[in-house]
PDB file of C-alpha atoms in Angstrom:
ATOM      1  CA  MET A  14      24.174  -6.905   3.558  1.00 41.00           C
ATOM      2  CA  GLY A  15      21.916  -7.133   6.588  1.00 41.00           C
ATOM      3  CA  ASN A  16      18.463  -5.098   5.944  1.00 41.00           C
ATOM      4  CA  GLN A  17      20.148  -2.592   2.892  1.00 38.00           C
ATOM      5  CA  MET A  18      18.473  -3.076  -0.535  1.00 36.00           C
ATOM      6  CA  ASP A  19      18.828  -1.189  -3.274  1.00 34.00           C
ATOM      7  CA  LYS A  20      16.193   0.863  -4.665  1.00 35.00           C
ATOM      8  CA  LEU A  21      14.650   0.887  -8.130  1.00 34.00           C
ATOM      9  CA  SER A  22      12.307   3.785  -9.465  1.00 34.00           C
ATOM     10  CA  HIS A  23       9.398   2.380 -10.796  1.00 39.00           C
ATOM     11  CA  LEU A  24       8.607   2.006 -14.781  1.00 39.00           C
ATOM     12  CA  SER A  25       5.279   3.242 -16.246  1.00 40.00           C
ATOM     13  CA  TYR A  26       2.899   0.679 -17.233  1.00 40.00           C
ATOM     14  CA  ALA A  27       4.024   0.970 -20.892  1.00 40.00           C
ATOM     15  CA  GLU A  28       7.197  -0.626 -19.644  1.00 38.00           C
ATOM     16  CA  VAL A  29       6.070  -3.308 -18.191  1.00 38.00           C
ATOM     17  CA  PRO A  30       5.455  -6.044 -19.976  1.00 36.00           C
ATOM     18  CA  THR A  31       2.281  -7.259 -20.605  1.00 36.00           C
ATOM     19  CA  VAL A  32      -0.298  -9.616 -23.137  1.00 34.00           C
ATOM     20  CA  ASP A  33      -3.383  -8.354 -21.170  1.00 37.00           C
ATOM     21  CA  PRO A  34      -4.325  -5.096 -24.300  1.00 34.00           C
ATOM     22  CA  ASN A  35      -8.771  -5.520 -23.229  1.00 37.00           C
ATOM     23  CA  GLY A  36      -7.236  -5.095 -19.393  1.00 39.00           C
ATOM     24  CA  VAL A  37     -10.063  -7.603 -18.807  1.00 40.00           C
ATOM     25  CA  ASP A  38      -9.744 -10.331 -15.843  1.00 41.00           C
ATOM     26  CA  THR A  39     -10.957 -13.583 -16.930  1.00 43.00           C
ATOM     27  CA  GLU A  40     -10.321 -16.965 -14.831  1.00 38.00           C
ATOM     28  CA  ASP A  41      -7.864 -18.196 -16.843  1.00 41.00           C
ATOM     29  CA  GLY A  42      -6.415 -14.922 -18.578  1.00 42.00           C
ATOM     30  CA  PRO A  43      -2.809 -13.504 -18.990  1.00 39.00           C
ATOM     31  CA  ARG A  44      -1.527 -10.980 -16.074  1.00 44.00           C
ATOM     32  CA  ILE A  45       1.071  -8.496 -16.503  1.00 45.00           C
ATOM     33  CA  GLY A  46       3.726  -9.577 -14.752  1.00 43.00           C
ATOM     34  CA  VAL A  47       5.879  -7.653 -12.501  1.00 44.00           C
ATOM     35  CA  SER A  48       8.788  -8.109  -9.871  1.00 37.00           C
ATOM     36  CA  TYR A  49      10.131  -4.236  -9.132  1.00 38.00           C
ATOM     37  CA  ILE A  50      10.740  -2.427  -5.949  1.00 38.00           C
ATOM     38  CA  PHE A  51       9.080   0.395  -5.509  1.00 41.00           C
ATOM     39  CA  SER A  52      10.549   3.040  -3.771  1.00 44.00           C
ATOM     40  CA  ASN A  53       9.519   7.197  -2.271  1.00 45.00           C
ATOM     41  CA  ASP A  54       6.915   5.746   0.216  1.00 58.00           C
ATOM     42  CA  ASP A  55       5.178   8.463   2.802  1.00 49.00           C
ATOM     43  CA  ASP A  56       8.300   8.129   5.228  1.00 50.00           C
ATOM     44  CA  GLU A  57      10.511   9.473   2.587  1.00 45.00           C
ATOM     45  CA  LEU A  58       8.808  13.151   2.416  1.00 44.00           C
ATOM     46  CA  GLU A  59      10.099  16.117   4.322  1.00 37.00           C
ATOM     47  CA  GLU A  60       7.868  18.415   6.327  1.00 39.00           C
ATOM     48  CA  GLY A  61       6.772  20.720   3.985  1.00 38.00           C
ATOM     49  CA  SER A  62       6.942  18.466   0.852  1.00 40.00           C
ATOM     50  CA  ALA A  63       4.239  16.894  -1.900  1.00 39.00           C
ATOM     51  CA  VAL A  64       4.462  13.532  -2.928  1.00 35.00           C
ATOM     52  CA  ASP A  65       6.226  14.902  -6.439  1.00 36.00           C
ATOM     53  CA  GLY A  66       9.131  16.321  -3.685  1.00 39.00           C
ATOM     54  CA  SER A  67       7.722  19.634  -5.520  1.00 40.00           C
ATOM     55  CA  GLN A  68       7.457  22.682  -1.943  1.00 43.00           C
ATOM     56  CA  THR A  69       3.692  22.839  -0.708  1.00 42.00           C
ATOM     57  CA  ASP A  70       2.496  26.390  -0.329  1.00 44.00           C
ATOM     58  CA  PRO A  71       1.218  26.670   3.886  1.00 41.00           C
ATOM     59  CA  ASN A  72      -1.048  29.588   3.031  1.00 41.00           C
ATOM     60  CA  GLN A  73      -2.819  27.175   1.030  1.00 39.00           C
ATOM     61  CA  GLU A  74      -5.933  25.010   2.382  1.00 42.00           C
ATOM     62  CA  GLU A  75      -4.579  20.750   2.304  1.00 49.00           C
ATOM     63  CA  LYS A  76      -6.712  18.864  -0.192  1.00 64.00           C
ATOM     64  CA  GLN A  77      -9.867  17.130   1.863  1.00 77.00           C
ATOM     65  CA  PHE A  78      -9.504  13.520   1.538  1.00 84.00           C
ATOM     66  CA  ASN A  79     -11.789  12.084  -0.993  1.00 84.00           C
ATOM     67  CA  PRO A  80     -13.352   8.700  -0.463  1.00 82.00           C
ATOM     68  CA  GLY A  81     -14.766   8.622  -3.873  1.00 85.00           C
ATOM     69  CA  ASP A  82     -10.861   8.715  -5.896  1.00 90.00           C
ATOM     70  CA  GLU A  83      -9.887   5.446  -3.796  1.00 93.00           C
ATOM     71  CA  VAL A  84      -8.734   2.806  -5.784  1.00 94.00           C
ATOM     72  CA  GLU A  85     -10.588  -0.772  -5.076  1.00 95.00           C
ATOM     73  CA  CYS A  86      -8.353  -3.346  -5.008  1.00 96.00           C
ATOM     74  CA  ALA A  87      -7.754  -7.000  -3.622  1.00 96.00           C
ATOM     75  CA  VAL A  88      -4.662  -9.032  -3.442  1.00 97.00           C
ATOM     76  CA  TYR A  89      -4.455 -12.995  -3.595  1.00 97.00           C
ATOM     77  CA  ASN A  90      -1.676 -15.274  -2.854  1.00 94.00           C
ATOM     78  CA  ARG A  91      -2.314 -18.175  -4.867  1.00 89.00           C
ATOM     79  CA  GLY A  92      -6.151 -18.383  -5.371  1.00 90.00           C
ATOM     80  CA  GLU A  93      -6.336 -16.866  -1.470  1.00 96.00           C
ATOM     81  CA  CYS A  94      -7.575 -14.182  -0.919  1.00 96.00           C
ATOM     82  CA  ILE A  95      -5.979 -12.176   1.386  1.00 97.00           C
ATOM     83  CA  TYR A  96      -6.484  -7.937   1.521  1.00 97.00           C
ATOM     84  CA  GLU A  97      -9.849  -6.174  -0.123  1.00 96.00           C
ATOM     85  CA  LYS A  98     -10.405  -2.958   0.199  1.00 95.00           C
ATOM     86  CA  SER A  99     -13.524  -2.535  -1.395  1.00 89.00           C
ATOM     87  CA  ALA A 100     -16.841   0.204  -0.638  1.00 82.00           C
ATOM     88  CA  LYS A 101     -19.203  -3.401  -0.652  1.00 77.00           C
ATOM     89  CA  SER A 102     -17.230  -5.248   1.627  1.00 70.00           C
ATOM     90  CA  THR A 103     -15.248  -2.985   4.323  1.00 68.00           C
ATOM     91  CA  SER A 104     -16.485   0.507   5.378  1.00 77.00           C
ATOM     92  CA  LEU A 105     -13.934   3.344   4.177  1.00 88.00           C
ATOM     93  CA  ASN A 106     -15.385   5.527   6.692  1.00 91.00           C
ATOM     94  CA  VAL A 107     -13.264   7.865   7.987  1.00 94.00           C
ATOM     95  CA  TYR A 108     -13.244  10.244  11.155  1.00 95.00           C
ATOM     96  CA  SER A 109     -11.136  12.770  12.736  1.00 96.00           C
ATOM     97  CA  PRO A 110      -7.884  11.520  15.104  1.00 97.00           C
ATOM     98  CA  GLU A 111     -10.315  12.972  17.947  1.00 96.00           C
ATOM     99  CA  ASN A 112     -13.459  10.999  17.037  1.00 96.00           C
ATOM    100  CA  LEU A 113     -11.406   7.752  16.389  1.00 97.00           C
ATOM    101  CA  LEU A 114     -10.235   7.336  19.872  1.00 96.00           C
ATOM    102  CA  ASN A 115     -13.676   6.404  20.954  1.00 94.00           C
ATOM    103  CA  LYS A 116     -13.274   3.956  18.729  1.00 96.00           C
ATOM    104  CA  CYS A 117      -9.491   2.088  19.280  1.00 97.00           C
ATOM    105  CA  LYS A 118      -8.386  -0.506  20.947  1.00 98.00           C
ATOM    106  CA  ALA A 119      -4.660  -1.982  22.137  1.00 98.00           C
ATOM    107  CA  GLY A 120      -4.045  -3.699  18.668  1.00 98.00           C
ATOM    108  CA  ASP A 121      -5.743  -1.923  16.748  1.00 98.00           C
ATOM    109  CA  LEU A 122      -4.321  -1.205  12.961  1.00 98.00           C
ATOM    110  CA  VAL A 123      -4.935   2.565  11.902  1.00 98.00           C
ATOM    111  CA  GLU A 124      -4.418   4.188   8.637  1.00 98.00           C
ATOM    112  CA  PHE A 125      -4.488   8.234   7.966  1.00 97.00           C
ATOM    113  CA  VAL A 126      -5.326   8.956   4.943  1.00 95.00           C
ATOM    114  CA  THR A 127      -4.888  12.220   3.053  1.00 92.00           C
ATOM    115  CA  THR A 128      -5.447  12.887  -1.038  1.00 88.00           C
ATOM    116  CA  GLY A 129      -2.359  13.651  -2.820  1.00 88.00           C
ATOM    117  CA  GLN A 130      -0.088  11.512  -0.032  1.00 91.00           C
ATOM    118  CA  TYR A 131       0.657   7.959   0.825  1.00 96.00           C
ATOM    119  CA  PRO A 132      -1.570   6.242   3.746  1.00 97.00           C
ATOM    120  CA  HIS A 133       0.223   5.721   7.239  1.00 98.00           C
ATOM    121  CA  TRP A 134      -0.189   2.825   8.972  1.00 98.00           C
ATOM    122  CA  ALA A 135       0.454   3.008  12.738  1.00 98.00           C
ATOM    123  CA  VAL A 136      -0.656   0.398  15.630  1.00 98.00           C
ATOM    124  CA  TYR A 137      -2.733   1.924  18.653  1.00 98.00           C
ATOM    125  CA  VAL A 138      -0.940   0.478  21.915  1.00 98.00           C
ATOM    126  CA  GLY A 139      -3.670   2.080  24.591  1.00 97.00           C
ATOM    127  CA  ASP A 140      -3.259   5.143  26.202  1.00 97.00           C
ATOM    128  CA  PHE A 141      -4.271   7.682  23.399  1.00 97.00           C
ATOM    129  CA  GLN A 142      -0.721   6.241  21.889  1.00 98.00           C
ATOM    130  CA  VAL A 143       0.509   4.140  18.490  1.00 98.00           C
ATOM    131  CA  VAL A 144       3.856   2.974  17.460  1.00 98.00           C
ATOM    132  CA  HIS A 145       4.492   3.510  13.793  1.00 98.00           C
ATOM    133  CA  LEU A 146       7.172   3.711  11.409  1.00 98.00           C
ATOM    134  CA  HIS A 147       7.850   7.269  10.158  1.00 97.00           C
ATOM    135  CA  ARG A 148      10.619   8.552   8.540  1.00 96.00           C
ATOM    136  CA  ALA A 149      12.967   5.893   8.952  1.00 97.00           C
ATOM    137  CA  GLU A 150      12.542   5.325  12.305  1.00 98.00           C
ATOM    138  CA  VAL A 151       9.826   3.447  14.657  1.00 98.00           C
ATOM    139  CA  LYS A 152       8.180   6.390  16.755  1.00 98.00           C
ATOM    140  CA  ASN A 153       5.885   5.964  20.122  1.00 98.00           C
ATOM    141  CA  SER A 154       3.828   8.657  19.194  1.00 98.00           C
ATOM    142  CA  PHE A 155       0.308  10.143  20.970  1.00 98.00           C
ATOM    143  CA  LEU A 156      -2.525   9.181  17.556  1.00 98.00           C
ATOM    144  CA  THR A 157      -3.494  12.946  16.726  1.00 97.00           C
ATOM    145  CA  ASP A 158       0.465  13.776  16.479  1.00 97.00           C
ATOM    146  CA  ALA A 159       1.251  11.043  14.043  1.00 97.00           C
ATOM    147  CA  SER A 160      -2.027  12.203  12.306  1.00 96.00           C
ATOM    148  CA  GLN A 161      -0.777  15.225  11.306  1.00 94.00           C
ATOM    149  CA  GLY A 162      -4.093  16.507  10.660  1.00 92.00           C
ATOM    150  CA  ARG A 163      -5.446  13.767   8.431  1.00 96.00           C
ATOM    151  CA  ARG A 164      -8.772  11.803   8.582  1.00 96.00           C
ATOM    152  CA  CYS A 165      -8.219   7.955   9.782  1.00 97.00           C
ATOM    153  CA  ARG A 166      -9.980   4.982  10.034  1.00 96.00           C
ATOM    154  CA  ILE A 167      -9.429   0.958  12.069  1.00 97.00           C
ATOM    155  CA  VAL A 168      -8.289  -1.002   8.593  1.00 97.00           C
ATOM    156  CA  ASN A 169      -8.573  -4.529  10.860  1.00 97.00           C
ATOM    157  CA  ASP A 170      -9.978  -6.178   7.913  1.00 95.00           C
ATOM    158  CA  PHE A 171      -8.538  -4.789   5.132  1.00 96.00           C
ATOM    159  CA  TYR A 172      -5.565  -8.155   5.511  1.00 97.00           C
ATOM    160  CA  LYS A 173      -7.833 -11.055   5.572  1.00 96.00           C
ATOM    161  CA  LEU A 174      -4.898 -13.005   7.868  1.00 97.00           C
ATOM    162  CA  LYS A 175      -5.634 -14.508  11.106  1.00 97.00           C
ATOM    163  CA  PRO A 176      -4.740 -11.490  13.763  1.00 98.00           C
ATOM    164  CA  LEU A 177      -2.163 -12.120  16.957  1.00 98.00           C
ATOM    165  CA  GLY A 178      -3.828 -11.571  20.345  1.00 98.00           C
ATOM    166  CA  ALA A 179      -4.161  -8.212  21.464  1.00 98.00           C
ATOM    167  CA  ASP A 180      -1.324  -8.118  23.872  1.00 98.00           C
ATOM    168  CA  MET A 181       1.466  -9.981  21.120  1.00 98.00           C
ATOM    169  CA  VAL A 182       0.356  -6.829  18.871  1.00 98.00           C
ATOM    170  CA  VAL A 183       1.175  -4.143  21.790  1.00 98.00           C
ATOM    171  CA  GLN A 184       4.575  -6.076  22.405  1.00 98.00           C
ATOM    172  CA  ASN A 185       5.489  -6.496  19.035  1.00 98.00           C
ATOM    173  CA  ALA A 186       5.008  -2.922  18.248  1.00 98.00           C
ATOM    174  CA  MET A 187       6.554  -1.339  21.790  1.00 98.00           C
ATOM    175  CA  GLU A 188       9.954  -3.420  21.251  1.00 98.00           C
ATOM    176  CA  GLN A 189      10.609  -1.810  17.796  1.00 98.00           C
ATOM    177  CA  VAL A 190      10.619   1.498  19.072  1.00 98.00           C
ATOM    178  CA  GLY A 191      13.788   3.294  18.416  1.00 98.00           C
ATOM    179  CA  LEU A 192      14.938   1.306  15.784  1.00 97.00           C
ATOM    180  CA  LYS A 193      16.383   3.250  12.873  1.00 96.00           C
ATOM    181  CA  ASP A 194      17.608   3.378   9.111  1.00 95.00           C
ATOM    182  CA  ARG A 195      19.865  -0.027   8.310  1.00 93.00           C
ATOM    183  CA  GLU A 196      18.511  -1.516  11.853  1.00 96.00           C
ATOM    184  CA  LEU A 197      15.192  -1.733   9.945  1.00 97.00           C
ATOM    185  CA  SER A 198      13.324  -4.835   8.718  1.00 96.00           C
ATOM    186  CA  TRP A 199      10.883  -2.628   7.121  1.00 97.00           C
ATOM    187  CA  ARG A 200      10.158   0.137   4.013  1.00 94.00           C
ATOM    188  CA  ASN A 201       7.165   1.630   4.915  1.00 97.00           C
ATOM    189  CA  SER A 202       4.578   2.070   7.932  1.00 98.00           C
ATOM    190  CA  GLU A 203       1.646   0.158   6.431  1.00 98.00           C
ATOM    191  CA  CYS A 204       4.238  -3.255   6.284  1.00 98.00           C
ATOM    192  CA  PHE A 205       5.394  -2.233   9.953  1.00 98.00           C
ATOM    193  CA  ALA A 206       1.876  -2.379  11.485  1.00 98.00           C
ATOM    194  CA  ALA A 207       1.290  -5.060   9.321  1.00 98.00           C
ATOM    195  CA  TRP A 208       3.951  -7.595  10.910  1.00 98.00           C
ATOM    196  CA  CYS A 209       2.980  -6.469  14.308  1.00 98.00           C
ATOM    197  CA  ARG A 210      -0.751  -7.755  14.245  1.00 98.00           C
ATOM    198  CA  PHE A 211       0.203 -10.460  11.797  1.00 98.00           C
ATOM    199  CA  GLY A 212       3.543 -11.512  12.626  1.00 97.00           C
ATOM    200  CA  LYS A 213       4.347 -12.850   9.281  1.00 96.00           C
ATOM    201  CA  ARG A 214       7.643 -12.525   8.042  1.00 95.00           C
ATOM    202  CA  GLU A 215       6.477 -11.569   4.304  1.00 95.00           C
ATOM    203  CA  PHE A 216       5.810  -8.136   5.514  1.00 97.00           C
ATOM    204  CA  LYS A 217      10.193  -7.932   6.084  1.00 95.00           C
ATOM    205  CA  MET A 218      12.021  -6.797   3.533  1.00 93.00           C
ATOM    206  CA  GLY A 219      13.542 -10.460   2.082  1.00 89.00           C
ATOM    207  CA  GLY A 220      11.105 -12.356   3.598  1.00 87.00           C
ATOM    208  CA  GLU A 221      10.353 -14.023   1.155  1.00 83.00           C
ATOM    209  CA  ILE A 222      12.467 -16.030  -1.496  1.00 76.00           C
ATOM    210  CA  ARG A 223      12.290 -14.499  -5.409  1.00 69.00           C
ATOM    211  CA  ILE A 224      12.085 -17.667  -7.241  1.00 72.00           C
ATOM    212  CA  GLY A 225       9.640 -19.873  -9.635  1.00 72.00           C
ATOM    213  CA  LYS A 226       6.091 -18.063 -10.310  1.00 80.00           C
ATOM    214  CA  GLN A 227       4.710 -14.928  -8.658  1.00 87.00           C
ATOM    215  CA  PRO A 228       2.693 -16.160  -6.063  1.00 92.00           C
ATOM    216  CA  TYR A 229       0.243 -13.200  -5.411  1.00 95.00           C
ATOM    217  CA  ARG A 230      -2.300 -11.099  -7.333  1.00 96.00           C
ATOM    218  CA  LEU A 231      -2.730  -7.275  -7.213  1.00 96.00           C
ATOM    219  CA  LYS A 232      -6.281  -6.702  -8.133  1.00 95.00           C
ATOM    220  CA  ILE A 233      -7.373  -3.189  -9.444  1.00 95.00           C
ATOM    221  CA  PHE A 234     -11.437  -2.696 -10.250  1.00 92.00           C
ATOM    222  CA  VAL A 235     -11.605  -0.812 -12.806  1.00 88.00           C
ATOM    223  CA  SER A 236     -15.770  -0.757 -13.264  1.00 84.00           C
ATOM    224  CA  ASP A 237     -17.845  -3.670 -11.870  1.00 82.00           C
ATOM    225  CA  LYS A 238     -17.206  -5.962 -14.680  1.00 84.00           C
ATOM    226  CA  HIS A 239     -13.370  -5.098 -15.085  1.00 87.00           C
ATOM    227  CA  SER A 240     -10.374  -5.252 -13.718  1.00 90.00           C
ATOM    228  CA  HIS A 241      -7.148  -5.299 -14.037  1.00 92.00           C
ATOM    229  CA  VAL A 242      -3.894  -7.662 -12.949  1.00 93.00           C
ATOM    230  CA  LEU A 243      -0.200  -7.591 -11.837  1.00 94.00           C
ATOM    231  CA  GLU A 244       1.418 -10.456 -10.065  1.00 94.00           C
ATOM    232  CA  PHE A 245       4.484  -9.541  -7.599  1.00 93.00           C
ATOM    233  CA  GLN A 246       7.401 -12.177  -6.820  1.00 91.00           C
ATOM    234  CA  SER A 247       6.983 -10.883  -3.080  1.00 93.00           C
ATOM    235  CA  LEU A 248       4.349  -9.471  -0.982  1.00 95.00           C
ATOM    236  CA  GLU A 249       6.060  -6.644   0.367  1.00 93.00           C
ATOM    237  CA  ASP A 250       6.739  -5.810  -3.583  1.00 93.00           C
ATOM    238  CA  MET A 251       3.219  -5.737  -3.473  1.00 95.00           C
ATOM    239  CA  VAL A 252       2.390  -3.317  -0.851  1.00 97.00           C
ATOM    240  CA  MET A 253       4.795  -0.700  -2.527  1.00 96.00           C
ATOM    241  CA  GLU A 254       2.548  -1.238  -5.823  1.00 96.00           C
ATOM    242  CA  LYS A 255      -0.717  -0.652  -4.046  1.00 97.00           C
ATOM    243  CA  ARG A 256       0.335   1.942  -2.046  1.00 97.00           C
ATOM    244  CA  ARG A 257       1.928   4.125  -5.057  1.00 96.00           C
ATOM    245  CA  ASN A 258      -1.822   3.565  -6.722  1.00 96.00           C
ATOM    246  CA  ASP A 259      -3.197   4.854  -3.064  1.00 95.00           C
ATOM    247  CA  HIS A 260      -1.520   8.058  -3.304  1.00 93.00           C
ATOM    248  CA  LEU A 261      -2.026   8.917  -7.549  1.00 94.00           C
ATOM    249  CA  GLY A 262      -5.878   8.177  -6.395  1.00 94.00           C
ATOM    250  CA  ARG A 263      -8.513   6.169  -8.615  1.00 92.00           C
ATOM    251  CA  THR A 264      -8.997   8.664 -10.967  1.00 92.00           C
ATOM    252  CA  ALA A 265      -4.506   9.136 -12.013  1.00 93.00           C
ATOM    253  CA  VAL A 266      -4.335   5.195 -11.834  1.00 93.00           C
ATOM    254  CA  LEU A 267      -6.994   4.619 -14.761  1.00 90.00           C
ATOM    255  CA  GLN A 268      -5.724   6.807 -17.179  1.00 90.00           C
ATOM    256  CA  GLU A 269      -2.310   5.161 -16.560  1.00 90.00           C
ATOM    257  CA  LEU A 270      -3.740   1.792 -17.630  1.00 86.00           C
ATOM    258  CA  ALA A 271      -5.590   3.776 -19.935  1.00 84.00           C
ATOM    259  CA  GLY A 272      -2.445   4.946 -21.645  1.00 83.00           C
ATOM    260  CA  HIS A 273      -0.681   1.577 -20.890  1.00 76.00           C
ATOM    261  CA  LEU A 274      -3.450   0.121 -22.514  1.00 71.00           C
ATOM    262  CA  ASN A 275      -3.146   2.011 -25.698  1.00 73.00           C
ATOM    263  CA  SER A 276       0.234   1.303 -26.038  1.00 66.00           C
ATOM    264  CA  VAL A 277       0.116  -2.616 -25.703  1.00 57.00           C
ATOM    265  CA  GLU A 278      -2.875  -2.374 -28.791  1.00 62.00           C
ATOM    266  CA  GLU A 279      -0.311   0.105 -30.636  1.00 58.00           C
ATOM    267  CA  VAL A 280       3.176  -2.099 -30.338  1.00 53.00           C
ATOM    268  CA  GLU A 281       0.692  -5.342 -31.135  1.00 53.00           C
ATOM    269  CA  ARG A 282      -1.008  -3.373 -34.658  1.00 60.00           C
ATOM    270  CA  GLU A 283       3.051  -2.574 -35.165  1.00 57.00           C
ATOM    271  CA  ALA A 284       4.209  -6.148 -34.906  1.00 54.00           C
ATOM    272  CA  ALA A 285       0.739  -7.227 -36.924  1.00 57.00           C
ATOM    273  CA  ASN A 286       1.882  -5.016 -40.136  1.00 61.00           C
ATOM    274  CA  ASP A 287       5.820  -6.814 -39.605  1.00 57.00           C
ATOM    275  CA  ALA A 288       4.373  -9.469 -39.995  1.00 57.00           C
ATOM    276  CA  HIS A 289       2.799  -9.115 -43.972  1.00 56.00           C
TER     277      HIS A 289
END
């Protein structure tokens, strides 16, 4: 078996069980129960392919990153916030790769972002270089090459976990360079980079036993007063879904949620009519 795992396609929200038709998060309110493994991450994309698998037009100008379409969210593990991306709590400013180099220190986590693509994460190891998981291989690249023209930012503070020392973060990253395919213990660039910095096995494939209550909650902020919460049995599953939302963008995610909630209300009305 090793690290080999079956991949399941994402099921639409309409196929996910829920008892929260209003999508309002209350302290003791019901949650959506999810335990699926999602696929189609950035490392699987081919050059010239869009996220939906279609071919991109090389003559068409690439979409600029729109920070206003970012999905703001938080992740909780048994009540403790372990991740947060919010305009109110963390700077979401992005820079050109050349400008970011002036801000990077060895051991930093870097995120490359473009509208319509999965974010790509890397570990800055010094000397203008990063280590990152790209297309099923851990590579050592120049930051400017790894960016592929995307905007970027330092994301050390997104995860609220205690980091390892900078030397250990760099060592973790460099020791994995050259691993590929079935040798890998991570399914995406974010899990790999986060493991290097925080050293938690939960970021690895199969790093947690999937039994009992789902301990991870992904809270998607719909508005200042409303949020929608999904539950997961493992950190890896949660990261995969969070990244799927990142590549869809806020507008598409909210549309998807609205469609799901409307379908739930319709099912409940039909059930109520059948009861009478």
